[in-house]
Coordinates of C-alpha atoms in Angstrom, one line a residue:
X437 CA 0.1 12.4 11.7
X438 CA 0.1 15.0 14.5
X439 CA -1.2 18.5 13.8
X440 CA 2.3 20.1 13.9
X441 CA 3.6 17.5 11.6
X442 CA 0.6 17.9 9.3
X443 CA 1.1 21.7 9.2
X444 CA 4.7 21.2 8.2
X445 CA 3.7 18.7 5.6
X446 CA 1.1 21.0 4.1
X447 CA 3.6 23.8 3.9
X448 CA 6.2 21.6 2.2
X449 CA 3.6 20.3 -0.3
X450 CA 2.6 23.9 -1.2
X451 CA 6.2 24.9 -1.6
X452 CA 6.9 21.9 -3.9
X453 CA 3.8 22.6 -6.0
X454 CA 4.9 26.2 -6.4
X455 CA 8.5 25.5 -7.1
X456 CA 7.8 22.7 -9.6
X457 CA 5.2 24.6 -11.6
X458 CA 7.6 25.3 -14.4
X459 CA 9.6 22.1 -14.1
X460 CA 9.8 19.2 -16.5
X461 CA 8.1 16.0 -15.3
X462 CA 11.1 13.8 -15.9
X463 CA 13.4 16.0 -13.8
X464 CA 11.1 16.0 -10.9
X465 CA 10.4 12.3 -11.0
X466 CA 14.2 11.7 -11.0
X467 CA 14.3 13.7 -7.7
X468 CA 11.6 11.6 -6.2
X469 CA 13.2 8.4 -7.4
X470 CA 16.6 9.5 -6.0
X471 CA 14.9 10.2 -2.6
X472 CA 13.3 6.8 -2.6
X473 CA 16.6 5.2 -3.4
X474 CA 18.2 7.0 -0.4
X475 CA 15.7 5.1 1.7
X476 CA 16.8 1.8 0.3
X477 CA 20.4 2.8 0.5
X478 CA 20.3 3.6 4.2
X479 CA 18.9 0.2 5.0
X480 CA 21.6 -1.4 2.7
X481 CA 24.3 0.5 4.6
X482 CA 23.0 -0.8 7.9
X483 CA 22.8 -4.4 6.6
X484 CA 26.4 -4.1 5.2
X485 CA 27.5 -2.6 8.5
X486 CA 26.0 -5.5 10.5
X487 CA 27.6 -8.0 8.0
X488 CA 31.0 -6.3 8.3
X489 CA 30.7 -6.3 12.1
X490 CA 30.1 -10.1 12.1
X491 CA 33.1 -10.5 9.8
X492 CA 35.2 -8.4 12.2
X493 CA 34.1 -10.5 15.2
X494 CA 35.2 -13.6 13.3
X495 CA 38.5 -12.0 12.5
X496 CA 39.1 -11.0 16.2
X497 CA 38.2 -14.5 17.4
X498 CA 40.7 -16.0 15.0
X499 CA 43.3 -13.5 16.2
X500 CA 42.8 -14.0 19.9
X501 CA 42.4 -17.8 19.8
X502 CA 45.2 -18.1 17.2
X503 CA 43.3 -20.6 15.2
X504 CA 41.0 -20.3 12.2
X505 CA 37.2 -20.2 12.7
X506 CA 35.6 -22.7 10.4
X507 CA 32.8 -20.5 9.0
X508 CA 32.3 -20.5 5.3
X509 CA 32.2 -16.9 4.0
X510 CA 29.6 -18.0 1.5
X511 CA 27.3 -18.8 4.5
X512 CA 27.6 -15.3 5.7
X513 CA 26.7 -13.9 2.3
X514 CA 23.7 -16.2 2.1
X515 CA 22.7 -15.0 5.6
X516 CA 23.2 -11.4 4.5
X517 CA 21.1 -11.9 1.4
X518 CA 18.2 -13.5 3.4
X519 CA 18.2 -10.6 5.9
X520 CA 18.2 -8.1 3.1
X521 CA 15.3 -9.7 1.3
X522 CA 13.3 -9.9 4.5
X523 CA 14.0 -6.2 5.1
X524 CA 13.2 -4.9 1.7
X525 CA 10.3 -7.2 0.8
X526 CA 6.9 -5.5 1.0
X527 CA 4.1 -8.0 0.7
X528 CA 1.3 -6.7 -1.6
X529 CA -2.2 -6.8 -0.4
X530 CA -4.0 -9.9 -1.8
X531 CA -6.9 -9.4 -4.2
X532 CA -10.0 -11.5 -3.6
X533 CA -12.1 -9.9 -6.3
X534 CA -14.0 -11.7 -9.0
X535 CA -11.9 -12.1 -12.1
X536 CA -13.6 -11.8 -15.5
X537 CA -12.3 -13.2 -18.7
X538 CA -12.3 -12.2 -22.3
X539 CA -14.5 -15.1 -23.3
X540 CA -17.2 -14.0 -20.9
X541 CA -17.4 -10.3 -21.9
X542 CA -15.7 -9.8 -25.2
X543 CA -17.3 -6.3 -25.8
X544 CA -15.7 -4.9 -22.6
X545 CA -12.3 -6.4 -23.3
X546 CA -12.5 -5.0 -26.9
X547 CA -12.8 -1.5 -25.4
X548 CA -9.9 -2.1 -23.0
X549 CA -7.8 -3.5 -25.8
X550 CA -8.5 -0.5 -28.0
X551 CA -7.6 2.0 -25.3
X552 CA -4.5 0.1 -24.3
X553 CA -3.3 0.0 -27.9
X554 CA -3.9 3.7 -28.4
X555 CA -2.2 4.6 -25.1
X556 CA 0.6 2.1 -25.6
X557 CA 0.2 0.6 -22.1
X558 CA 1.8 -2.5 -20.8
X559 CA -0.3 -5.7 -20.8
X560 CA -3.3 -5.9 -18.5
X561 CA -2.9 -9.4 -17.0
X562 CA -6.1 -9.5 -15.0
X563 CA -9.4 -7.7 -15.0
X564 CA -11.5 -8.0 -11.8
X565 CA -14.7 -6.6 -10.6
X566 CA -15.7 -5.9 -7.0
X567 CA -18.5 -4.2 -5.0
X568 CA -16.8 -0.8 -4.5
X569 CA -17.9 2.4 -6.3
X570 CA -14.4 2.9 -7.7
X571 CA -11.9 1.9 -10.4
X572 CA -8.1 1.4 -10.1
X573 CA -5.0 0.0 -11.5
X574 CA -3.1 -2.3 -9.2
X575 CA 0.3 -3.9 -9.6
X576 CA 1.7 -6.9 -7.7
X577 CA 5.5 -7.1 -7.9
X578 CA 7.4 -10.4 -8.2
X579 CA 10.1 -8.8 -6.1
X580 CA 9.7 -6.1 -3.5
X581 CA 11.8 -3.5 -5.2
X582 CA 11.6 -4.6 -8.9
X583 CA 9.3 -3.4 -11.6
X584 CA 8.5 -6.9 -12.9
X585 CA 4.8 -6.6 -12.1
X586 CA 1.4 -8.1 -13.0
X587 CA -1.1 -5.4 -13.9
X588 CA -4.7 -5.6 -12.5
X589 CA -7.5 -3.5 -13.8
X590 CA -10.1 -3.2 -11.0
X591 CA -13.6 -2.2 -11.9
X592 CA -16.3 -1.6 -9.2
X593 CA -19.7 -2.9 -10.4
X594 CA -21.6 -0.1 -8.7
X595 CA -19.4 2.4 -10.5
X596 CA -20.3 0.9 -13.9
X597 CA -23.9 1.0 -12.9
X598 CA -23.7 4.8 -12.4
X599 CA -22.0 5.6 -15.7
X600 CA -22.9 5.6 -19.4
X601 CA -20.7 3.4 -21.7
X602 CA -19.0 6.5 -23.0
X603 CA -18.3 7.7 -19.5
X604 CA -16.8 4.3 -18.6
X605 CA -14.4 4.8 -21.5
X606 CA -13.2 8.0 -19.9
X607 CA -12.7 6.1 -16.6
X608 CA -10.8 3.3 -18.4
X609 CA -8.6 5.9 -20.2
X610 CA -7.8 7.6 -16.9
X611 CA -6.8 4.3 -15.2
X612 CA -4.9 3.0 -18.2
X613 CA -3.3 6.4 -18.5
X614 CA -1.4 5.6 -15.3
X615 CA 0.1 2.6 -16.9
X616 CA 0.8 4.5 -20.1
X617 CA 3.1 6.9 -18.2
X618 CA 4.4 4.1 -16.0
X619 CA 2.7 5.9 -13.2
X620 CA 1.5 2.7 -11.5
X621 CA 4.9 1.1 -11.3
X622 CA 6.6 4.3 -10.2
X623 CA 3.9 5.0 -7.6
X624 CA 4.2 1.4 -6.5
X625 CA 8.0 1.8 -6.1
X626 CA 7.5 4.9 -3.9
X627 CA 4.7 3.2 -2.0
X628 CA 6.9 0.2 -1.2
X629 CA 9.7 2.4 0.1
X630 CA 7.2 4.1 2.5
X631 CA 5.6 0.8 3.5
X632 CA 9.1 -0.6 4.2
X633 CA 10.0 2.3 6.5
X634 CA 6.6 2.1 8.3
X635 CA 7.2 -1.6 9.0
X636 CA 10.7 -1.0 10.2
X637 CA 9.8 1.8 12.6
X638 CA 6.3 0.6 13.7
X639 CA 7.5 -0.7 17.1
X640 CA 10.1 2.0 17.9
X641 CA 12.6 -0.9 17.6
X642 CA 15.9 0.8 16.6
X643 CA 17.0 4.3 17.5
X644 CA 19.2 4.5 14.4
X645 CA 16.2 3.8 12.2
X646 CA 13.9 6.2 14.0
X647 CA 16.4 9.0 13.8
X648 CA 16.7 8.7 10.0
X649 CA 13.0 8.2 9.6
X650 CA 12.1 11.4 11.4
X651 CA 14.1 13.3 8.8
X652 CA 13.3 11.1 5.8
X653 CA 9.5 10.4 6.2
X654 CA 8.2 14.0 5.7
X655 CA 10.4 14.4 2.6
X656 CA 9.5 11.2 0.8
X657 CA 5.8 11.6 1.6
X658 CA 5.7 15.2 0.4
X659 CA 7.7 14.7 -2.8
X660 CA 5.8 11.6 -3.7
X661 CA 2.4 13.3 -2.8
X662 CA 3.0 16.1 -5.3
X663 CA 4.2 13.6 -7.9
X664 CA 1.1 11.4 -7.6
X665 CA -1.3 14.4 -7.7
X666 CA 0.3 15.6 -10.9
X667 CA -0.2 12.2 -12.4
X668 CA -3.9 12.4 -11.5
X669 CA -4.2 15.6 -13.6
X670 CA -2.2 13.9 -16.4
X671 CA -4.6 10.9 -16.4
X672 CA -7.6 13.2 -16.5
X673 CA -6.0 14.9 -19.5
X674 CA -5.7 11.5 -21.2
X675 CA -9.3 10.7 -20.5
X676 CA -10.3 14.1 -22.1
X677 CA -8.1 13.3 -25.1
X678 CA -9.5 9.8 -25.6
X679 CA -13.1 10.9 -25.3
X680 CA -14.1 14.6 -25.1
X681 CA -14.2 17.3 -22.5
X682 CA -18.0 16.8 -22.0
X683 CA -17.7 13.1 -21.5
X684 CA -14.7 13.3 -19.2
X685 CA -16.4 15.9 -17.1
X686 CA -19.6 14.0 -17.1
X687 CA -17.7 10.9 -15.9
X688 CA -16.2 12.9 -13.0
X689 CA -19.5 14.5 -12.0
X690 CA -21.4 11.2 -12.1
X691 CA -18.8 9.4 -10.1
X692 CA -18.7 12.1 -7.3
X693 CA -22.5 12.5 -7.3
X694 CA -23.3 8.8 -6.9
X695 CA -20.4 8.3 -4.4
X696 CA -22.1 11.1 -2.3
X697 CA -25.4 9.3 -2.6
X698 CA -24.1 6.0 -1.5
X699 CA -22.3 7.5 1.5
X700 CA -25.2 9.8 2.7
X701 CA -28.2 7.6 1.9
X702 CA -27.6 4.0 0.9
X703 CA -25.0 3.3 3.6
X704 CA -27.2 4.9 6.3
X705 CA -30.0 2.6 5.3
X706 CA -27.6 -0.3 5.8
X707 CA -26.8 1.1 9.2
X708 CA -30.4 0.9 10.2
X709 CA -30.6 -2.7 9.0
X710 CA -27.6 -3.5 11.1
X711 CA -29.5 -2.3 14.2
X712 CA -32.2 -5.0 13.6
X713 CA -30.4 -8.1 12.4
X714 CA -27.1 -9.8 13.6
X715 CA -26.4 -11.1 10.1
X716 CA -25.8 -8.9 7.0
X717 CA -28.2 -9.2 4.1
X718 CA -27.2 -11.4 1.3
X719 CA -28.2 -9.0 -1.5
X720 CA -26.5 -5.7 -0.7
X721 CA -24.8 -5.3 -4.1
X722 CA -28.0 -6.2 -5.8
X723 CA -29.8 -3.6 -3.7
X724 CA -27.0 -1.1 -4.6
X725 CA -27.3 -1.6 -8.3
X726 CA -31.1 -1.2 -8.1
X727 CA -30.7 2.0 -6.1
X728 CA -28.2 3.4 -8.5
X729 CA -30.5 2.7 -11.4
X730 CA -33.2 5.1 -10.0
X731 CA -33.2 8.6 -11.4
X732 CA -32.0 11.3 -9.1
X733 CA -34.2 14.2 -8.1
X734 CA -32.7 17.2 -10.1
X735 CA -33.0 19.7 -7.2
X736 CA -31.4 17.3 -4.7
X737 CA -28.7 16.3 -7.1
X738 CA -27.8 20.0 -7.8
X739 CA -27.5 20.6 -4.1
X740 CA -25.2 17.6 -3.7
X741 CA -23.1 18.8 -6.6
X742 CA -22.7 22.3 -5.1
X743 CA -21.7 20.8 -1.8
X744 CA -19.1 18.7 -3.6
X745 CA -17.8 21.6 -5.7
X746 CA -17.5 23.6 -2.4
X747 CA -14.7 21.3 -1.2
X748 CA -11.2 22.4 -1.8
X749 CA -8.1 20.4 -2.8
X750 CA -6.2 19.5 0.4
X751 CA -3.4 17.2 1.5
X752 CA -5.8 14.5 2.8
X753 CA -6.1 12.9 -0.6
X754 CA -3.8 12.8 -3.6
X755 CA -6.8 13.2 -5.8
X756 CA -7.7 16.9 -6.5
X757 CA -11.1 18.1 -5.6
X758 CA -13.9 18.0 -8.3
X759 CA -13.8 21.7 -9.1
X760 CA -10.1 21.6 -9.8
X761 CA -10.4 18.5 -11.9
X762 CA -13.2 20.0 -14.0
X763 CA -11.3 23.2 -14.5
X764 CA -8.3 21.1 -15.7
X765 CA -10.3 19.4 -18.4
X766 CA -11.8 22.8 -19.4
X767 CA -15.4 22.2 -18.5
X768 CA -17.2 24.9 -16.5
X769 CA -20.4 23.6 -14.7
X770 CA -23.5 25.2 -16.3
X771 CA -25.8 27.0 -13.8
X772 CA -28.8 24.9 -15.0
X773 CA -27.0 21.6 -14.8
X774 CA -29.3 18.6 -14.5
X775 CA -28.4 14.9 -13.7
X776 CA -28.2 12.8 -16.9
X777 CA -30.9 10.1 -17.5
X778 CA -29.1 6.9 -18.5
X779 CA -30.9 4.6 -21.0
X780 CA -28.4 1.8 -20.6
X781 CA -25.7 1.9 -17.9
X782 CA -22.2 0.7 -18.6
X783 CA -22.8 -2.4 -16.4
X784 CA -25.9 -3.3 -18.4
X785 CA -24.2 -2.6 -21.7
X786 CA -21.1 -4.8 -21.1
X787 CA -22.4 -7.4 -18.7
X788 CA -25.9 -7.9 -20.2
X789 CA -27.7 -10.9 -18.8
X790 CA -24.8 -11.8 -16.7
X791 CA -25.1 -8.7 -14.6
X792 CA -27.4 -10.3 -12.0
X793 CA -25.1 -13.3 -11.7
X794 CA -22.1 -11.1 -11.1
X795 CA -24.1 -9.1 -8.5
X796 CA -25.1 -12.3 -6.7
X797 CA -21.5 -13.4 -6.5
X798 CA -20.4 -10.1 -5.1
X799 CA -23.4 -10.2 -2.7
X800 CA -21.8 -13.2 -1.0
X801 CA -18.3 -11.6 -0.9
X802 CA -19.7 -8.4 0.6
X803 CA -21.6 -10.3 3.3
X804 CA -18.6 -12.3 4.2
X805 CA -16.3 -9.3 4.4
X806 CA -18.7 -7.3 6.6
X807 CA -19.8 -10.1 8.9
X808 CA -17.6 -9.2 11.9
X809 CA -18.2 -5.4 11.6
X810 CA -21.9 -5.9 11.1
X811 CA -22.2 -8.1 14.2
X812 CA -20.4 -5.5 16.3
X813 CA -22.7 -2.8 15.0
X814 CA -25.7 -5.0 15.8
X815 CA -24.5 -5.6 19.4
X816 CA -23.8 -1.9 19.8
X817 CA -27.3 -1.0 18.7
X818 CA -28.7 -3.6 21.1
X819 CA -26.8 -2.2 24.0
X820 CA -27.8 1.3 23.0
X821 CA -31.4 0.2 23.1
X822 CA -30.9 -1.4 26.5
X823 CA -29.2 1.6 27.9
X824 CA -31.9 3.9 26.5
X825 CA -34.4 1.8 28.3
X826 CA -32.4 2.2 31.5
X827 CA -32.3 6.0 31.1
X828 CA -36.1 6.1 30.3
X829 CA -36.8 4.1 33.5
X830 CA -34.5 6.3 35.6
X831 CA -36.3 9.4 34.2
X832 CA -39.6 8.2 35.7
X833 CA -38.0 8.0 39.2
X834 CA -35.8 11.1 39.3
X835 CA -34.6 13.8 36.8
X836 CA -31.7 12.7 34.6
X837 CA -28.4 14.6 34.8
X838 CA -27.7 16.9 31.8
X839 CA -25.3 14.5 30.3
X840 CA -27.7 11.6 30.7
X841 CA -30.5 13.6 29.1
X842 CA -28.3 14.4 26.1
X843 CA -27.4 10.7 25.7
X844 CA -31.1 9.9 25.9
X845 CA -32.0 12.3 23.1
X846 CA -29.0 11.2 20.9
X847 CA -29.8 7.5 21.3
X848 CA -33.5 8.1 20.6
X849 CA -32.5 9.9 17.4
X850 CA -30.1 7.1 16.3
X851 CA -32.5 4.3 17.1
X852 CA -36.0 5.8 16.5
X853 CA -35.4 8.8 14.2
X854 CA -35.0 12.5 14.5
X855 CA -38.8 13.1 14.8
X856 CA -39.0 10.9 17.9
X857 CA -36.0 12.7 19.5
X858 CA -37.3 16.2 18.7
X859 CA -39.4 16.6 21.9
X860 CA -36.4 15.5 24.0
X861 CA -34.2 18.1 22.4
X862 CA -36.8 20.8 22.8
X863 CA -37.0 20.0 26.6
X864 CA -33.2 20.2 26.8
X865 CA -33.2 23.5 25.0
X866 CA -35.9 25.0 27.2
X867 CA -33.8 24.3 30.3
X868 CA -30.4 25.0 28.6
X869 CA -30.8 27.7 25.9
X870 CA -27.0 27.7 25.3
X871 CA -26.7 24.0 24.6
X872 CA -25.2 24.0 21.1
X873 CA -26.1 20.4 20.0
X874 CA -29.7 20.9 21.1
X875 CA -29.9 24.1 19.0
X876 CA -28.5 22.2 16.1
X877 CA -30.9 19.2 16.4
X878 CA -34.0 21.4 16.9
X879 CA -33.0 23.7 14.0
X880 CA -32.3 20.7 11.7
X881 CA -35.7 19.2 12.2
X882 CA -37.5 22.5 11.8
X883 CA -35.8 23.5 8.5
X884 CA -36.3 20.0 7.1
X885 CA -40.0 20.6 7.8
X886 CA -39.8 23.9 6.0
X887 CA -40.0 26.2 9.0
X888 CA -38.0 29.4 8.9
X889 CA -37.7 29.4 12.6
X890 CA -35.1 26.6 12.3
X891 CA -32.6 29.0 10.8
X892 CA -32.4 30.9 14.2
X893 CA -31.5 27.7 16.0
X894 CA -28.9 26.7 13.5
X895 CA -27.3 30.1 13.5
X896 CA -27.3 29.9 17.3
X897 CA -25.5 26.5 17.1
X898 CA -22.9 28.1 14.8
X899 CA -22.2 30.8 17.3
X900 CA -22.0 28.4 20.2
X901 CA -19.9 25.6 18.8
X902 CA -17.4 26.0 15.9
X903 CA -17.5 22.2 15.2
X904 CA -21.1 22.6 14.2
X905 CA -20.4 25.3 11.6
X906 CA -20.1 22.9 8.6
X907 CA -23.1 20.8 9.3
X908 CA -25.3 23.7 10.2
X909 CA -24.3 25.6 7.0
X910 CA -25.1 22.5 5.0
X911 CA -28.6 22.4 6.5
X912 CA -29.1 26.2 6.0
X913 CA -27.8 25.9 2.4
X914 CA -30.3 23.2 1.6
X915 CA -33.2 25.1 3.2
X916 CA -32.5 28.4 1.4
X917 CA -32.0 26.6 -1.9
X918 CA -35.4 25.0 -1.5
X919 CA -36.9 28.5 -0.8
X920 CA -35.2 29.8 -4.0
X921 CA -33.2 32.2 -1.9
X922 CA -29.9 31.8 -3.9
X923 CA -28.1 34.7 -2.2
X924 CA -28.5 33.4 1.3
X925 CA -27.8 29.8 0.1
X926 CA -24.5 30.9 -1.5
X927 CA -23.5 32.8 1.7
X928 CA -23.8 29.7 3.8
X929 CA -22.1 27.6 1.1
X930 CA -19.1 29.9 1.1
X931 CA -19.1 29.9 4.9
X932 CA -19.1 26.1 4.9
X933 CA -16.2 26.0 2.5
X934 CA -14.1 28.4 4.7
X935 CA -14.5 26.2 7.7
X936 CA -13.9 22.8 6.1
X937 CA -10.1 22.9 6.5
X938 CA -10.5 23.9 10.2
X939 CA -12.8 21.0 10.8
X940 CA -10.4 18.6 9.3
X941 CA -7.5 20.0 11.3
X942 CA -9.6 19.8 14.4
X943 CA -10.4 16.2 13.8
X944 CA -6.7 15.5 13.3
X945 CA -5.7 17.3 16.5
X946 CA -8.3 15.4 18.6
X947 CA -6.5 12.1 18.0
X948 CA -4.1 11.0 20.7
X949 CA -0.3 10.6 20.2
X950 CA 2.5 9.8 22.6
X951 CA 3.8 13.4 22.2
X952 CA 0.6 15.0 23.4
X953 CA 0.8 17.5 26.3
X954 CA -1.9 17.4 29.0
X955 CA -3.2 19.7 31.7
X956 CA -5.5 19.1 34.7
X957 CA -9.2 18.8 33.7
X958 CA -11.7 21.4 34.6
X959 CA -14.9 19.3 34.8
X960 CA -17.4 20.0 37.5
X961 CA -17.2 17.6 40.5
X962 CA -20.8 16.4 39.8
X963 CA -19.7 15.3 36.3
X964 CA -16.6 13.5 37.6
X965 CA -18.7 11.8 40.2
X966 CA -21.1 10.6 37.5
X967 CA -18.1 9.1 35.6
X968 CA -17.0 7.3 38.7
X969 CA -20.4 5.8 39.2
X970 CA -20.4 4.4 35.7
X971 CA -16.9 2.9 36.2
X972 CA -17.9 1.2 39.4
X973 CA -20.1 -1.1 37.5
X974 CA -17.2 -2.8 35.8
X975 CA -14.9 -5.1 37.9
X976 CA -12.2 -5.2 35.3
X977 CA -11.3 -1.5 35.9
X978 CA -8.6 -1.0 38.4
X979 CA -7.9 2.8 38.1
X980 CA -8.9 5.7 36.0
X981 CA -7.2 9.0 35.1
X982 CA -8.9 12.1 33.7
X983 CA -7.0 14.9 32.0
X984 CA -7.5 17.6 29.4
X985 CA -5.6 18.0 26.1
X986 CA -5.1 21.7 25.2
X987 CA -6.0 22.4 21.6
X988 CA -4.9 25.0 19.0
X989 CA -7.9 24.5 16.7
X990 CA -11.2 25.3 18.5
X991 CA -9.6 25.7 21.9
X992 CA -13.0 26.8 23.4
X993 CA -14.2 23.2 22.9
X994 CA -11.8 21.2 25.1
X995 CA -11.0 17.5 24.7
X996 CA -11.0 15.3 27.8
X997 CA -9.0 12.0 28.0
X998 CA -10.2 9.2 30.3
X999 CA -7.4 6.7 30.7
X1000 CA -8.5 3.4 32.2
X1001 CA -6.1 0.9 33.8
X1002 CA -7.4 -2.7 33.7
X1003 CA -6.9 -5.4 36.3
X1004 CA -4.7 -8.3 35.0
X1005 CA -7.7 -10.5 35.9
X1006 CA -11.2 -9.4 36.8
X1007 CA -11.8 -9.3 40.6
X1008 CA -15.1 -10.1 42.3
X1009 CA -17.2 -7.0 42.8
X1010 CA -20.9 -6.5 43.0
X1011 CA -22.1 -5.0 39.7
X1012 CA -25.2 -4.6 37.6
X1013 CA -26.5 -7.6 35.8
X1014 CA -25.1 -8.1 32.3
X1015 CA -26.9 -9.0 29.2
X1016 CA -26.0 -10.8 26.0
X1017 CA -25.1 -7.5 24.2
X1018 CA -22.9 -6.4 27.2
X1019 CA -21.0 -9.7 27.0
X1020 CA -20.6 -9.3 23.2
X1021 CA -19.7 -5.6 23.2
X1022 CA -16.3 -4.5 24.3
X1023 CA -15.8 -2.5 27.5
X1024 CA -14.7 0.5 25.5
X1025 CA -17.8 0.5 23.3
X1026 CA -20.1 0.3 26.3
X1027 CA -18.4 3.2 28.1
X1028 CA -18.4 5.3 25.0
X1029 CA -22.2 4.9 24.9
X1030 CA -22.6 5.6 28.6
X1031 CA -20.1 8.5 28.8
X1032 CA -20.9 10.4 25.6
X1033 CA -20.1 13.9 26.9
X1034 CA -21.2 15.5 23.7
X1035 CA -18.4 13.7 21.9
X1036 CA -15.7 15.5 23.9
X1037 CA -14.3 12.5 25.7
X1038 CA -11.7 10.1 24.4
X1039 CA -11.4 6.8 26.3
X1040 CA -8.1 4.9 26.4
X1041 CA -7.3 1.5 28.0
X1042 CA -3.9 0.2 29.2
X1043 CA -2.3 -2.2 31.6
X1044 CA 0.8 -1.8 33.7
X1045 CA 3.2 -2.2 30.8
X1046 CA 1.4 -1.1 27.5
X1047 CA -1.5 1.0 26.4
X1048 CA -3.8 0.7 23.5
X1049 CA -4.9 4.0 22.2
X1050 CA -6.8 4.1 18.9
X1051 CA -5.1 0.9 17.8
X1052 CA -1.6 2.1 18.9
X1053 CA 0.5 0.7 21.7
X1054 CA 2.6 3.3 23.4
X1055 CA 3.2 3.4 27.1
X1056 CA 4.7 6.9 26.9
X1057 CA 1.2 8.4 26.4
X1058 CA 0.0 6.9 29.7
X1059 CA 3.1 8.1 31.5
X1060 CA 2.4 11.6 30.3
X1061 CA -1.2 11.3 31.7
X1062 CA -0.1 9.9 35.0
X1063 CA 2.2 12.8 35.6
X1064 CA -0.6 15.4 35.7
X1065 CA -1.6 16.5 39.2
X1066 CA -4.9 15.2 40.5
X1067 CA -5.4 13.1 37.4
X1068 CA -6.5 10.0 39.3
X1069 CA -10.3 10.0 39.8
X1070 CA -11.0 6.3 40.4
X1071 CA -9.1 3.5 42.1

């Protein structure tokens, strides 16, 4: 979604939330259902119009030729029915998770049965476990628009490992609460309408569909968004009623805390493993369960919780933020909160001796699902290592350019660690005191070592680059918390919270769309010449354009777009020797490593007819770029 569209969407959601505050749920849901029905009705009208047109053509042929056309009307009705089914059918995503059965784990099914009975939910047809740190209710319809569905309860094994048995009951009550209120079937109905329209308009195929969708899509998305978020609050209320405010709140806190831990620590360790081996390990889920079983450091966990509580509810996710969800269940976080020590986790309680076997099965599923992405990450790391070696060798012959020196420091940090990159950032900072990213990296290392001098560098980074405000404030918050300076810590925490929405909007604005406006770039000639030297090493590149995209959020940090036209077939041209990682890594990935530009450069590839921009095909974007004066820099 473009920034302008997102702004309108945010405004509409806020208006709906305010206007429906005193409403009855049934009345609002009827409005959403009626809006969804309009989507189906419009397609039905188009199908009927096409069918009527065919019938009219048949009638005109009979009239002009003065003889009957031998077409059975029933055949046209069958054709119409097939077209309608093909149009309305939305194929559900297949589930490949491991199904568990009542005979295997009767204690877990007894809890599910009890909660289902008390909440009066429809039947749970399947219970499956996977390797995600999550839980969900999923429905697969027999017909694309009907509510005859099979209900799946999906339980993430890592989630169960991070909760107590009582907290798992709160999670189950929340998920089953969606079925109790028919949330899942209603949400699925809305979701299928949106998916249907996305499929119909994906390739800009029919103007009559695009015209309607431009009006319809923001409405159905906003109305359904507010509805789904209300149902999340309602499900939390059911979890509170079926357990207690303390247990429901503890369930939420544990879920968010361990999700943060997996993202910030465990997954980063996996990234380091991907740099060293082309095949993923076969025991990742087992490793994850063992890591989740380790007690959290109380001080670190409290810092994580405050960072999570500092996030506000936005329109990026239908789930409210943690602080709003805790307020809704009536549980204020105590100042002296400490992470709970779990004697027996829910996974250990309900799966017992079979837990290791389940983890081993999911280990293989995880490895198979990550195989392609893992290999790409490995080849990327190998090429980063090769390019870092090239830069290090060049540095012994002649001084590197500023951009090359920045890339050298960043690659050293990614591959060898921040401590190894620290001297390189210091050298860059000595020669370029106003280099924002160097100030951030030096300050980050210093505060992590407990030096107050790092605060000066981080504050300098905040002043120089608004995109570094959030990450710098997080580092300053952690540091002042470790120094027991709560007042300063709270100041930076509040500052971070104020800038989070801006950072999200900036990220959204920095994606490319076919409606973007561009202006001539303002890069120095030396930097443009450096780009051209890199492009000359690749024979498949026929032409390159460089433009600038004007921004509303953080306009002082411009975004440059490098559009590369490829030859239909590679031509013979003398170029640098290639290695295995170069052959295995895409041209785009290689250029993104070589042309880092402090993450201000977006690279797009296209041929003479179509372009591929962040997985989208739209030649209009390239046409807009080609119209900019002096955009061509290489041919």
